[in-house]
Tab-separated table of C-alpha atoms in Angstrom:
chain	number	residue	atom	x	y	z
A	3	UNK	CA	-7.567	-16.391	-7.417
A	4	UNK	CA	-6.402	-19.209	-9.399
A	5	UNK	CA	-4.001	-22.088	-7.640
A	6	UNK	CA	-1.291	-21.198	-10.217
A	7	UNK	CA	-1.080	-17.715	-9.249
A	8	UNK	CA	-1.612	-18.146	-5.907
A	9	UNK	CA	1.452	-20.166	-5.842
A	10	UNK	CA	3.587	-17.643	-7.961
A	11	UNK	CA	2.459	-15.189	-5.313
A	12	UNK	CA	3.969	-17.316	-2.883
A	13	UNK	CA	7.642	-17.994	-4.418
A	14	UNK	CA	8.160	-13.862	-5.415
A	15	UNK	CA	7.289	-13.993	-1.857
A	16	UNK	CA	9.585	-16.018	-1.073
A	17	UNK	CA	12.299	-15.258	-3.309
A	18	UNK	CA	11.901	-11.471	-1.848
A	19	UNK	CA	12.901	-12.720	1.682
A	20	UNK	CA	15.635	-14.404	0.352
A	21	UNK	CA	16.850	-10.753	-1.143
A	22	UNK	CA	16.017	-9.435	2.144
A	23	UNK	CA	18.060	-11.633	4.132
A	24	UNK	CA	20.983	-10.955	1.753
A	25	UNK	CA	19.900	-7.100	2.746
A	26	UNK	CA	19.239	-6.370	-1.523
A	27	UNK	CA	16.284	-4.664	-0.231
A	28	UNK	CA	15.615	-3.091	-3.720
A	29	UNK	CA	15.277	-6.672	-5.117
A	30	UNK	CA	12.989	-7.949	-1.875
A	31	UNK	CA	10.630	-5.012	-2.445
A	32	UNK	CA	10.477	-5.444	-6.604
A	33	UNK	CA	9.536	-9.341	-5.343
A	34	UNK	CA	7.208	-8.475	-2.638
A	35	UNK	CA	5.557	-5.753	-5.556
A	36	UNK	CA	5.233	-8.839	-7.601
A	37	UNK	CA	3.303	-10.690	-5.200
A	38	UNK	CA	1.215	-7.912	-4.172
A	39	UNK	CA	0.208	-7.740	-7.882
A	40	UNK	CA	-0.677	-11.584	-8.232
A	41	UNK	CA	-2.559	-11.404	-4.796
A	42	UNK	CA	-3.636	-7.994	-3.149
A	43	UNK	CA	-5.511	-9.749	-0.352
A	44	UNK	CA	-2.830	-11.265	1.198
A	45	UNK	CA	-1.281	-9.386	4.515
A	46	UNK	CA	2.058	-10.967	4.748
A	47	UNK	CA	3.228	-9.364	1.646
A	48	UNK	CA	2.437	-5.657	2.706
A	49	UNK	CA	4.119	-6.271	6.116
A	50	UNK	CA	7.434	-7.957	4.295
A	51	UNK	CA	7.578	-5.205	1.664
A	52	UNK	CA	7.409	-2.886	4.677
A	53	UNK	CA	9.824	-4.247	6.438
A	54	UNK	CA	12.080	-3.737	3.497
A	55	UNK	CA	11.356	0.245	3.107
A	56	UNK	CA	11.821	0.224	7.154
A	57	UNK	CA	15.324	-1.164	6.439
A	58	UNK	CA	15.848	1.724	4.043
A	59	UNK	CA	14.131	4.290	5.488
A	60	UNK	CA	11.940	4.966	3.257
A	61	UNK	CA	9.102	4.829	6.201
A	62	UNK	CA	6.664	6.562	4.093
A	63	UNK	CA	6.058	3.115	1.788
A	64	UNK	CA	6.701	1.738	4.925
A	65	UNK	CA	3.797	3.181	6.887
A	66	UNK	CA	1.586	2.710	3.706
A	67	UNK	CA	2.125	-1.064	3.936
A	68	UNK	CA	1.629	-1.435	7.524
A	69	UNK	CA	-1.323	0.621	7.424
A	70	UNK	CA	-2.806	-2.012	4.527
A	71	UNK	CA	-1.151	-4.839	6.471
A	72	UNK	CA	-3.513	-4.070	9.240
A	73	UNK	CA	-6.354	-3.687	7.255
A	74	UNK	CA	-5.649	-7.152	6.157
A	75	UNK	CA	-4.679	-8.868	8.655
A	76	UNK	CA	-6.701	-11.557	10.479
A	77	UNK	CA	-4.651	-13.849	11.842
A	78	UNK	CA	-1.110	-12.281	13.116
A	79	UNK	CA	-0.881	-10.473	16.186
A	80	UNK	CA	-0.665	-6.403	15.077
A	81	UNK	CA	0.178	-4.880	18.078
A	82	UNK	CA	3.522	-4.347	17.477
A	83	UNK	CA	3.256	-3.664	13.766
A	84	UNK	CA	0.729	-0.563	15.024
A	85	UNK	CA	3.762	1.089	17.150
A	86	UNK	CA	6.072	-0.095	14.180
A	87	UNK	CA	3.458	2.323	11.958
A	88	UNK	CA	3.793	4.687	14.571
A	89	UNK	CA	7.586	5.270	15.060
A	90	UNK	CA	7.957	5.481	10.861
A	91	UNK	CA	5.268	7.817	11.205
A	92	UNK	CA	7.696	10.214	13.074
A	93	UNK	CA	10.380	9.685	10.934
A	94	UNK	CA	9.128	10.836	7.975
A	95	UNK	CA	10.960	14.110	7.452
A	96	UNK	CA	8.079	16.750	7.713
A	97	UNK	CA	8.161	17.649	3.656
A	98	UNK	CA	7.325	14.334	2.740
A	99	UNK	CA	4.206	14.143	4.888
């Protein structure tokens, strides 16, 4: 990956917590899409833009990105983001599984 889109990985990173903390988390996820897209390798950006479907409960995305967040990841501690995958696991409403 190229320095220059690297770094535009970073700021739609960046600019996606921002729309998080301001709880748009439409806007966060469309960011944290956009950085996905620029950089599919990276595990911060799967656990932020599932974060953001946790805080609308849309915990199937959400369990998708943790599930590729711990794939990922290599450097974070995951314990807690495996029982995070677990409780949206059971709140999936059983026709969406």
């Amino acid at each position: 990956m190229t320095s220059s889109k690297t770094d535009l990985a970073i700021a739609y990173d960046c600019r996606g917590r921002g729309y998080a903390r301001m709880n748009d988390f439409d806007m966060a996820i469309v960011d944290y899409s956009q950085a996905i897209d620029l950089n599919d390798k990276e595990a911060i950006y799967y656990y932020d833009r599932a974060m953001a479907y946790d805080r609308k409960k849309d915990y199937k995305n959400a369990v998708s990105d943790g599930e590729r967040f711990l794939q990922l990841n290599k450097t974070m501690k995951d314990s807690d983001v495996r029982e995070l995958v677990k409780a949206w696991k059971r709140r999936i409403p059983e026709e969406e599984k």
